[in-house]
CSV table of C-alpha atoms in Angstrom, one decimal:
chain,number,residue,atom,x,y,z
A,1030,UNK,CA,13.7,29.7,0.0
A,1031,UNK,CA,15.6,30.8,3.0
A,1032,UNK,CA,13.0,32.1,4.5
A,1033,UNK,CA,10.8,29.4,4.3
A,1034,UNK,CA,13.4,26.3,5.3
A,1035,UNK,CA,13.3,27.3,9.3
A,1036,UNK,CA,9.2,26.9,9.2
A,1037,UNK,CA,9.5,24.0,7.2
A,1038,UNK,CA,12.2,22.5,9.3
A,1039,UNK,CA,10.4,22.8,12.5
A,1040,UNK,CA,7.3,21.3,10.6
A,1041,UNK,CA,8.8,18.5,9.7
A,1042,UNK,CA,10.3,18.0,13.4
A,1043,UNK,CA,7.1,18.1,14.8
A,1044,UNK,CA,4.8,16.1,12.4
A,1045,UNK,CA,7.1,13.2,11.8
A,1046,UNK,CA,8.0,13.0,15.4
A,1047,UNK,CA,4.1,12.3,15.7
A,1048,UNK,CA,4.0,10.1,13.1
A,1049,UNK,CA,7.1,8.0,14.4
A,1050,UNK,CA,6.7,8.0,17.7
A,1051,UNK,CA,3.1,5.8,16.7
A,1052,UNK,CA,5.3,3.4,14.2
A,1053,UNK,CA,7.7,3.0,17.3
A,1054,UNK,CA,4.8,1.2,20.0
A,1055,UNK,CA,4.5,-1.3,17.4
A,1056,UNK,CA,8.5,-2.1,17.6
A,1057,UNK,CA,7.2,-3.0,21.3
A,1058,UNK,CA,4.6,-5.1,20.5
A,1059,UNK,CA,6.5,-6.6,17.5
A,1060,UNK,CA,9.7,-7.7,20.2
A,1061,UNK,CA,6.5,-8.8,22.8
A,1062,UNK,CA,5.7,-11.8,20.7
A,1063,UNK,CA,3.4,-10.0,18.9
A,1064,UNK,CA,1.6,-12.8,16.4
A,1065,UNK,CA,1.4,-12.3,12.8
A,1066,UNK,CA,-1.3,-13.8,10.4
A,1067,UNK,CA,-2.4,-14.2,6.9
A,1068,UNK,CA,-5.5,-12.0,5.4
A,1069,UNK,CA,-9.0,-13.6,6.3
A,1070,UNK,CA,-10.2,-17.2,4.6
A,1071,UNK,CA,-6.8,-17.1,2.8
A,1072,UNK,CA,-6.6,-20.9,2.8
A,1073,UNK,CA,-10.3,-20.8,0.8
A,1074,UNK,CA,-9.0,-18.6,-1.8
A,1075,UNK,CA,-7.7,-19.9,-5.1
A,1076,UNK,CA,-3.6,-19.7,-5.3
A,1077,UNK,CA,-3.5,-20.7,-9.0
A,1078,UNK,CA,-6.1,-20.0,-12.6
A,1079,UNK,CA,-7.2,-23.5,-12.3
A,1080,UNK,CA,-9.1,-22.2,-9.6
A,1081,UNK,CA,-10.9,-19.7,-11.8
A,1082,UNK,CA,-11.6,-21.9,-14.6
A,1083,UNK,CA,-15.5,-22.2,-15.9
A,1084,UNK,CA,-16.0,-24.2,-19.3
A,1085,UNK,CA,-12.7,-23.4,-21.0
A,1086,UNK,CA,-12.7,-19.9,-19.4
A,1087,UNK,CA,-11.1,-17.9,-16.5
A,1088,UNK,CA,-13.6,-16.0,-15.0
A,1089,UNK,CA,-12.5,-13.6,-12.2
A,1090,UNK,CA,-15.2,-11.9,-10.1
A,1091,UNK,CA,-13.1,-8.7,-8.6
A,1092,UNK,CA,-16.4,-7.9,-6.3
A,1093,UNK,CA,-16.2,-11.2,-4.4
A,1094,UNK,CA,-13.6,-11.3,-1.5
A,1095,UNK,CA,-12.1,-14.8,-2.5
A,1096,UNK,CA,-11.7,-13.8,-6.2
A,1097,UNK,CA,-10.2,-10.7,-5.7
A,1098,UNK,CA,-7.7,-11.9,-3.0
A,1099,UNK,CA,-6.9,-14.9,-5.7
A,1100,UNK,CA,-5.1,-11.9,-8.0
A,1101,UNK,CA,-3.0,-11.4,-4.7
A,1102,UNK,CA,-2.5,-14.8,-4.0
A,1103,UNK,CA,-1.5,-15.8,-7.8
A,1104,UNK,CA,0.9,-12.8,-8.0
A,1105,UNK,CA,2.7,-13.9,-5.0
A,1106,UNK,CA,3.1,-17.0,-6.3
A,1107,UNK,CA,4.1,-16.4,-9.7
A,1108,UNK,CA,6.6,-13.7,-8.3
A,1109,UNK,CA,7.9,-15.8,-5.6
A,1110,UNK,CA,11.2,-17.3,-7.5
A,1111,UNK,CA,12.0,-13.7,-8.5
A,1112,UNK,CA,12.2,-12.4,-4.9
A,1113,UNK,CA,13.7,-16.0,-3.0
A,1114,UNK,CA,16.5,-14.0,-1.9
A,1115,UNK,CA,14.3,-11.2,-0.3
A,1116,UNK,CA,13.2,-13.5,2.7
A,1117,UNK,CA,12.6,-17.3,3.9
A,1118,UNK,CA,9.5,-19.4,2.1
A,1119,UNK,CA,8.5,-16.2,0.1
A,1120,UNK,CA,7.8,-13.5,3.4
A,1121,UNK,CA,9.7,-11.2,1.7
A,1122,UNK,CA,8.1,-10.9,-1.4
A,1123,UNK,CA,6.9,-7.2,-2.0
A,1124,UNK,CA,4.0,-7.4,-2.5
A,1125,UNK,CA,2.4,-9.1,0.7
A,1126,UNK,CA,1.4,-5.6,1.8
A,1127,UNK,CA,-1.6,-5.6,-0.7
A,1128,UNK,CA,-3.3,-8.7,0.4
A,1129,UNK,CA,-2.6,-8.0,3.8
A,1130,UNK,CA,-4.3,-4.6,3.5
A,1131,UNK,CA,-7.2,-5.9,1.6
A,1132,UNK,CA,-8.1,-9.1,4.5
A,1133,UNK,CA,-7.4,-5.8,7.2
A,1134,UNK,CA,-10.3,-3.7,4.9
A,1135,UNK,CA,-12.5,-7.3,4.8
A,1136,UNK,CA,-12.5,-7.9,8.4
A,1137,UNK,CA,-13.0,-4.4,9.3
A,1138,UNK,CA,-16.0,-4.0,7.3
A,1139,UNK,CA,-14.6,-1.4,5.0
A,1140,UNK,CA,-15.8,-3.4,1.8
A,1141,UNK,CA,-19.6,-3.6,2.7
A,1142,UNK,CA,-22.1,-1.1,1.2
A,1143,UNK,CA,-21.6,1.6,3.5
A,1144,UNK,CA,-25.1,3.7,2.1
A,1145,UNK,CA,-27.3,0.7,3.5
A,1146,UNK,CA,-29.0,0.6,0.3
A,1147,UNK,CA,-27.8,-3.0,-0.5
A,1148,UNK,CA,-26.9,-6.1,2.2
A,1149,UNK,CA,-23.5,-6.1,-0.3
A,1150,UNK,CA,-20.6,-7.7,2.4
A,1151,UNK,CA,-22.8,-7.4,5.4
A,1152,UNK,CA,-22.7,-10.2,7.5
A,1153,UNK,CA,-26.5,-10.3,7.2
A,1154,UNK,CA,-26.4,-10.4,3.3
A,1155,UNK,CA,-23.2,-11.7,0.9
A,1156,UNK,CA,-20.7,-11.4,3.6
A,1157,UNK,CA,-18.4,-12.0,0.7
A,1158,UNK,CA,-19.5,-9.3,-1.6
A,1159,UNK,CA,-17.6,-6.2,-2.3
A,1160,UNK,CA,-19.6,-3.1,-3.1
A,1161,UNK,CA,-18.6,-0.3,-5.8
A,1162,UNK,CA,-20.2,2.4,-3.0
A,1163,UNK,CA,-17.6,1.7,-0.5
A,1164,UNK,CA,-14.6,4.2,-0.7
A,1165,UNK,CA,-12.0,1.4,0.6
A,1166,UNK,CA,-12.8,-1.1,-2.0
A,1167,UNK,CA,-12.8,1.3,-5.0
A,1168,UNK,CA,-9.5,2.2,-4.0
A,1169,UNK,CA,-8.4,-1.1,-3.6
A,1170,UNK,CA,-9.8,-2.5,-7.1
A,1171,UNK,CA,-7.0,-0.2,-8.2
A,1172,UNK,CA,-4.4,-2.1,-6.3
A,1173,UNK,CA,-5.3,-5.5,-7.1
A,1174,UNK,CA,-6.8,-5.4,-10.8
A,1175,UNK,CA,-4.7,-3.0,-12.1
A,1176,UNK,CA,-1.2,-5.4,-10.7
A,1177,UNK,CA,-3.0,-8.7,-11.7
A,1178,UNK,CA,-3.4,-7.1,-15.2
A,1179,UNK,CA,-0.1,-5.2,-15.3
A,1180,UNK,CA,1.4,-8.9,-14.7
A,1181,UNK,CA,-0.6,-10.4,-17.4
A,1182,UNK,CA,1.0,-7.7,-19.6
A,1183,UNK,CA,4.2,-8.5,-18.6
A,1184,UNK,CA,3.9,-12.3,-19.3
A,1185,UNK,CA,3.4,-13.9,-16.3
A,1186,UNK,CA,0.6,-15.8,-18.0
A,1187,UNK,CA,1.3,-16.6,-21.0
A,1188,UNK,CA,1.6,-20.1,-20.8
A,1189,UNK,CA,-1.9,-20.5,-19.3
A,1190,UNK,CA,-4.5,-21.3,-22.6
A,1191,UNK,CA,-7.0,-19.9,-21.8
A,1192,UNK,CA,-8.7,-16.3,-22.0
A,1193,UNK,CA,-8.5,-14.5,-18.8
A,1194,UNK,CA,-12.2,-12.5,-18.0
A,1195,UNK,CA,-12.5,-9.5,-15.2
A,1196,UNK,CA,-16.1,-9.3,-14.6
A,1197,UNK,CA,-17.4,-5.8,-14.2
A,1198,UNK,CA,-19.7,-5.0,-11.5
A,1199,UNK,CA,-23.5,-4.4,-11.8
A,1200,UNK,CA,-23.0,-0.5,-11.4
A,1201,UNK,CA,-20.3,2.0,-12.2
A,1202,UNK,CA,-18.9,0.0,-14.7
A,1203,UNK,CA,-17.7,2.8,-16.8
A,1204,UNK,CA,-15.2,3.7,-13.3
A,1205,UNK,CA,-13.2,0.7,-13.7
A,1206,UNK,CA,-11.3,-1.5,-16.0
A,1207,UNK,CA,-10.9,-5.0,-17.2
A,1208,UNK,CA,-8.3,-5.8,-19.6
A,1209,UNK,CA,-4.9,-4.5,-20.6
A,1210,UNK,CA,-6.2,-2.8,-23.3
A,1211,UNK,CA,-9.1,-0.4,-21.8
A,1212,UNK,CA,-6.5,0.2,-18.6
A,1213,UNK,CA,-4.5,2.0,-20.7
A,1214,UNK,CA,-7.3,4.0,-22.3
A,1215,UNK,CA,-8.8,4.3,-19.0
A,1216,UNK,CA,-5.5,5.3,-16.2
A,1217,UNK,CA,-2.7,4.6,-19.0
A,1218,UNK,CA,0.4,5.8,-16.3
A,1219,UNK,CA,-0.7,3.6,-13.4
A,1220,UNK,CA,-1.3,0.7,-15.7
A,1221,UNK,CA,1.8,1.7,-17.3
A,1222,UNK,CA,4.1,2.1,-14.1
A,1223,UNK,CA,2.4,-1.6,-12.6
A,1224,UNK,CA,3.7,-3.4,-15.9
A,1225,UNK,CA,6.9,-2.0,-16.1
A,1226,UNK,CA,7.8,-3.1,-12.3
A,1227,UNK,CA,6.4,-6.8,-13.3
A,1228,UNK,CA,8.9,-6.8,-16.6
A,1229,UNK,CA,12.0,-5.8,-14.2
A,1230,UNK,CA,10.9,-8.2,-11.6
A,1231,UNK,CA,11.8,-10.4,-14.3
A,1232,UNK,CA,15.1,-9.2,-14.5
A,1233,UNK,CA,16.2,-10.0,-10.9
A,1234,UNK,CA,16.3,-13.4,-11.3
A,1235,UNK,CA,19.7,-13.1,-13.9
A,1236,UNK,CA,20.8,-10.8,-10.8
A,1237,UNK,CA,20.5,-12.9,-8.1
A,1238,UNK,CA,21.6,-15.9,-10.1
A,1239,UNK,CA,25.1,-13.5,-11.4
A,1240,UNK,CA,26.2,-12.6,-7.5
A,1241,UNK,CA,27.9,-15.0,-5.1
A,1242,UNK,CA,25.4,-13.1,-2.3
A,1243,UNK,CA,22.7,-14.3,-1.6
A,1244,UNK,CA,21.0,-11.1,-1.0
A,1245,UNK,CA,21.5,-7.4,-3.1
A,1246,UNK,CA,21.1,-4.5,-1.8
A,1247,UNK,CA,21.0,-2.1,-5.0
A,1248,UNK,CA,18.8,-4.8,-6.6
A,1249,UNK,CA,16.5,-4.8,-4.1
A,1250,UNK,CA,16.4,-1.2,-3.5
A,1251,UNK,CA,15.4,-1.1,-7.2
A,1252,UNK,CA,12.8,-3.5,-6.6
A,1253,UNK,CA,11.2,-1.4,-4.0
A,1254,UNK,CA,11.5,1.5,-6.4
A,1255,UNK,CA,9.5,0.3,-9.3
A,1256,UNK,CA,7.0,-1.2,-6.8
A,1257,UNK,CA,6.4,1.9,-4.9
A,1258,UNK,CA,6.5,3.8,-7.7
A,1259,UNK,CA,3.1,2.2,-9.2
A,1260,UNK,CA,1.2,1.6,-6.0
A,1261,UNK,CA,1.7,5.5,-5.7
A,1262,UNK,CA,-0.2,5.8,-9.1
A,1263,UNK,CA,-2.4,3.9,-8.1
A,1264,UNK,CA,-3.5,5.9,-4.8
A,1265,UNK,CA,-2.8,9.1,-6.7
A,1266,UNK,CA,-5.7,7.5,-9.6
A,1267,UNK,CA,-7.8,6.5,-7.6
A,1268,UNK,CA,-8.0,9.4,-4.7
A,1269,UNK,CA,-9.4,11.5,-8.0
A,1270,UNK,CA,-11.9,8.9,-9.6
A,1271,UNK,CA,-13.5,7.9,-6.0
A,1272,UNK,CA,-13.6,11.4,-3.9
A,1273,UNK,CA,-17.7,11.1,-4.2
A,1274,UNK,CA,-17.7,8.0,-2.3
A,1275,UNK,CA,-16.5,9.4,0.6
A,1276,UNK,CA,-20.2,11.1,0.8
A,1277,UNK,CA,-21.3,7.6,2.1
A,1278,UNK,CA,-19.3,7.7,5.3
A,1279,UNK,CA,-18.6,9.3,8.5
A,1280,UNK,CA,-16.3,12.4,8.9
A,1281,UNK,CA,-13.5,10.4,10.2
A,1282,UNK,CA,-14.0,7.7,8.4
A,1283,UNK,CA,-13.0,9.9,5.4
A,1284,UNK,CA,-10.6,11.6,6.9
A,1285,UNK,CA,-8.4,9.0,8.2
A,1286,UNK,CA,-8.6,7.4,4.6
A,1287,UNK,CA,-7.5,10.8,2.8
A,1288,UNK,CA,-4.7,11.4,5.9
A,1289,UNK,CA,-3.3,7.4,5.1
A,1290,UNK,CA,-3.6,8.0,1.2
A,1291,UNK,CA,-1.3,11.0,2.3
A,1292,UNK,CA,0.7,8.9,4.4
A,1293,UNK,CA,1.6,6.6,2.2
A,1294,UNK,CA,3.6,8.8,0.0
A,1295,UNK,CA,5.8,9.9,3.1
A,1296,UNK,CA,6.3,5.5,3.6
A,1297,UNK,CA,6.7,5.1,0.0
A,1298,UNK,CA,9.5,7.9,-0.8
A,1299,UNK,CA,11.6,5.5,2.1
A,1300,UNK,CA,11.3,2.1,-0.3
A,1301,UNK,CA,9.4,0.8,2.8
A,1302,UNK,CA,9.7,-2.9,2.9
A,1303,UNK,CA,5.8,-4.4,2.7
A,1304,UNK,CA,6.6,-7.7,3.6
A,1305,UNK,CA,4.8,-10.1,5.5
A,1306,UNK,CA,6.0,-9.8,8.3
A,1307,UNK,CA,7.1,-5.6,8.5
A,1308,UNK,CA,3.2,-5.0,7.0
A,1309,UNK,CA,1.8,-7.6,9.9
A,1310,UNK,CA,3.3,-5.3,12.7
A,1311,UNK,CA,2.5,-2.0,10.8
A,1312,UNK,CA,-1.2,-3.0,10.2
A,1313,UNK,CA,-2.1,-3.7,14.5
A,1314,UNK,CA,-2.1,0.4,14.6
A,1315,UNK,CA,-5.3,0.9,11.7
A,1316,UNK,CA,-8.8,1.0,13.3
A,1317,UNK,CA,-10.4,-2.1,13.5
A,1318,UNK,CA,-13.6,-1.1,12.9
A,1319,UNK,CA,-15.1,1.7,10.6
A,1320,UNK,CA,-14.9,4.9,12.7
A,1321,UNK,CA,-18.5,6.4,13.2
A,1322,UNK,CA,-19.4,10.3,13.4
A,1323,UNK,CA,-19.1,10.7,16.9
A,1324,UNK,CA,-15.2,9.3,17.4
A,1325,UNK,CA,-12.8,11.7,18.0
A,1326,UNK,CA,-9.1,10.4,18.5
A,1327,UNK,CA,-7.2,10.2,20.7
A,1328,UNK,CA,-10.8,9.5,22.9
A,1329,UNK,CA,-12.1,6.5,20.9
A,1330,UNK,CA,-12.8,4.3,24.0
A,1331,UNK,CA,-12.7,1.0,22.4
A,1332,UNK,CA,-9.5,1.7,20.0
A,1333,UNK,CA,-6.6,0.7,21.8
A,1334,UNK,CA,-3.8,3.9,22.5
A,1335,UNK,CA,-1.8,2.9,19.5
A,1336,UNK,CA,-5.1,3.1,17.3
A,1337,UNK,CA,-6.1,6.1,18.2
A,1338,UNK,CA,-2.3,7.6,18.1
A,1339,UNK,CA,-1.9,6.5,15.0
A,1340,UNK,CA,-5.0,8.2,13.8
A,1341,UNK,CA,-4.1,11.8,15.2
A,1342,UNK,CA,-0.4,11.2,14.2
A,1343,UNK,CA,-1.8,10.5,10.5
A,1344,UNK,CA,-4.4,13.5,10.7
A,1345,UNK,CA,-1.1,15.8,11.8
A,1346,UNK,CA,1.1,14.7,9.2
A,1347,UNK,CA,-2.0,15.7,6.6
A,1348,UNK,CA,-3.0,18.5,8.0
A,1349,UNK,CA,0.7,19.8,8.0
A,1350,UNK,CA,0.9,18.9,4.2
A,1351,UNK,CA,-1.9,20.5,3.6
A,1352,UNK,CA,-1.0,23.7,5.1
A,1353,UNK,CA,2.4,23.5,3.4
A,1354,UNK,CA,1.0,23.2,-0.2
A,1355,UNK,CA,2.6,20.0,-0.7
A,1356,UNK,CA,6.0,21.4,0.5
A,1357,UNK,CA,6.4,19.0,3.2
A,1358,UNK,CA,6.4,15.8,1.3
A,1359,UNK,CA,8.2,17.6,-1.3
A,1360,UNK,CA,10.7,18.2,1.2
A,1361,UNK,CA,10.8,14.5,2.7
A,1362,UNK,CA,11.1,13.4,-0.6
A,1363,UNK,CA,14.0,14.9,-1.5
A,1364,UNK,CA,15.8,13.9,1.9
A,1365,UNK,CA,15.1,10.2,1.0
A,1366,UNK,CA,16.4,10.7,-2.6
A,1367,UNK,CA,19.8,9.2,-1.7
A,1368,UNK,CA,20.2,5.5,-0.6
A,1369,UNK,CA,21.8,7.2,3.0
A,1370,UNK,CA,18.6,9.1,3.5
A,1371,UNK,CA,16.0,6.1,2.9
A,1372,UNK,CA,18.4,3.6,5.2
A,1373,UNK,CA,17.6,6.7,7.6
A,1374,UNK,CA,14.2,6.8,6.7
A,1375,UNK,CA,13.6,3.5,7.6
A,1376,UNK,CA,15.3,3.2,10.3
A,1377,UNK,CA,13.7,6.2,11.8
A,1378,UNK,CA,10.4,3.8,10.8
A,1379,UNK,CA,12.3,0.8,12.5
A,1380,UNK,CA,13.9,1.2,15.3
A,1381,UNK,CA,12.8,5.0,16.8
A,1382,UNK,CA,11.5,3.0,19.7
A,1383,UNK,CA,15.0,1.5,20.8
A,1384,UNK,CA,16.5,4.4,22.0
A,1385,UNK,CA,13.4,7.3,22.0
A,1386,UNK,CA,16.2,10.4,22.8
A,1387,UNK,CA,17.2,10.0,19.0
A,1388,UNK,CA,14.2,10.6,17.2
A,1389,UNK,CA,14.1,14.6,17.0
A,1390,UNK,CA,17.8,14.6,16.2
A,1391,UNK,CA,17.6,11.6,13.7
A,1392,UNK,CA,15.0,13.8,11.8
A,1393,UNK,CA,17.0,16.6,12.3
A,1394,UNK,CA,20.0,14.7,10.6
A,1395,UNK,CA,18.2,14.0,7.4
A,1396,UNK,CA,16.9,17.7,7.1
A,1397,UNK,CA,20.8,18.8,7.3
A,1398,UNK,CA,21.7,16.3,5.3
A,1399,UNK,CA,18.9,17.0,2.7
A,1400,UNK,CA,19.9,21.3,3.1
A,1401,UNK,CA,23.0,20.0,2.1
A,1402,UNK,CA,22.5,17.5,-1.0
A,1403,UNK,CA,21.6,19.9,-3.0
A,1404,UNK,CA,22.5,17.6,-6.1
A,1405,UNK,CA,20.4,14.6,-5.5
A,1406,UNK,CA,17.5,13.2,-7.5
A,1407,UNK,CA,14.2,12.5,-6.1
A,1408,UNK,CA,12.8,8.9,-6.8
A,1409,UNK,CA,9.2,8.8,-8.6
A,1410,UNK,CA,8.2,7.1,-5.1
């Protein structure tokens, strides 16, 4: 161990100081006016299961844009008065960063057919189709069915009368599930993990309604937890089940999605806020278009500099995991075990740009501080 904490140390320098000197040109354009905007068609998709309703059923089409976006938009709506005191006319609701990420995968493309065997979400076929070939939307079904029906356990529903239906896809229906029941035959700790954060969402509204403050820290912080703590699983299940699709895209296109999946974990272990408006800011670095073979970043002419930062800062904080064994993210994990270490986290996330001298000594402070907590607990996220 004492051999190894110097190489780690200056590993962890390095890498992050890539990784957050990309979060902190977004600070800039964020405090530039900087707009922020809902996911694609969002005022066409269905906010409620009255939407969904087909003679005396609730049909839900995961593989169509607007449907699957409607599990998004309903679980922000049912989980709105459970979160009031997280931010103004519901921004701060957790979960905003999953419908946000799927409109950014929509309007890049990254839910079409990518093996050109089907027209599936081209613009020249169903634009609105989602295709079980593409990596991105596999990944995402596990993000948006898997919450919608961890809710739905959880009770969120129970007062609608009629039976809710997930329609499985024409193909590889065997890699997904549709109900409570099979999702826990199918991946029983992520569906596991998304239920339990819906039943103590539940819980915060006796919190908020107990305290004289408006807004609570530990609460939230709890919140954060539990929601972190599934989306992980749900990554970490999906990165095995899907690894085949990856066969039907360019090089980079892969390996940016394997270095984010990666990246994630480092942003989750913090209890990084996905609001609206924090995931708005955080999603103008992503490539806005699928990358093809030839790219090569930090040289993708028509990527902006932040785009094409953010991809090499991503690849470097993978790459150094990697090499570690896992060590590195163990490491970071354990410095953002205490509540001390995630404020740092984030505000290393936050606010690195403001004053760019105390970025290598910020990091450096939570590696002391973590070489020193030798007692504290890692979170699941």
């Amino acid at each position: 161990m004492a051999r190894f904490l110097p190489v780690r140390k200056a590993s962890a320098i390095v890498l992050l100081a890539a990784l957050l000197t990309c979060f902190s040109d977004v600070n800039r354009q964020e405090k530039a006016g900087e707009s922020v905007s809902y996911p694609p068609l969002w005022d066409n998709v269905p906010d409620s299961l009255d939407g969904f309703v087909i003679r005396n059923k609730t049909v839900i089409n995961p593989w169509n844009y607007l449907d699957r976006m409607g599990m998004y938009k309903m679980l922000l709506n049912v989980t709105a008065k459970y979160m009031n005191h997280f931010g103004p006319s519901n921004t701060g609701n957790v979960l905003w960063g999953l419908p946000l990420q799927h409109g950014w995968q929509f309007k890049t493309g990254r839910l079409a057919d990518p093996s050109d065997m089907s027209s599936c979400g081209q613009q020249t076929g169903d634009s609105l189709c989602i295709s079980t070939t593409s990596w991105w939307s596999c990944m995402n079904y596990y993000l948006a069915t898997i919450p919608f029906l961890g809710a739905v356990e959880a009770g969120f529903f129970d007062e609608w009368p009629f039976e809710i239906e997930i329609l499985p896809p024409e193909d590889h229906k065997d890699d997904f599930c549709y109900n409570t029941a099979d999702c826990h035959i199918l991946i029983p700790d992520t569906m596991a993990k998304w239920t339990t954060f819906f039943q103590f969402l539940k819980k915060t509204k006796e919190f908020s309604q107990n305290k004289l403050s408006p807004t609570i820290p530990a609460e939230e912080d709890n919140v954060w937890q539990y929601m972190w703590t599934a989306h992980v699983s749900s990554i970490k299940a999906a990165l095995q089940k899907f690894s085949e699709r990856l066969t039907y895209i360019s090089t980079p296109e892969a390996q940016f999605g394997i270095s984010w999946g990666n990246a994630v974990d480092f942003i989750a272990a913090t209890h990084f806020p996905t609001n609206f408006n924090q995931t708005n800011i955080f999603q103008v670095y992503l490539p806005q278009r699928m990358l093809l073979a030839t790219d090569k970043a930090p040289s993708i002419l028509d990527l902006s500099k932040e785009e094409n930062w953010a991809l090499v800062a991503l690849d470097i904080l993978y790459e150094g995991n990697k090499m570690t064994a896992g060590r590195l993210l163990n490491f970071w994990k354990r410095s953002m075990c205490s509540e001390k270490g995630r404020e740092e986290g984030r505000h290393l996330l936050e606010n690195a740009v403001s004053n760019p001298d105390l970025i290598l000594p910020g990091i450096q402070k939570i590696i002391l501080e973590f070489i020193k907590n030798h007692n504290c607990v890692p979170t699941d996220a």
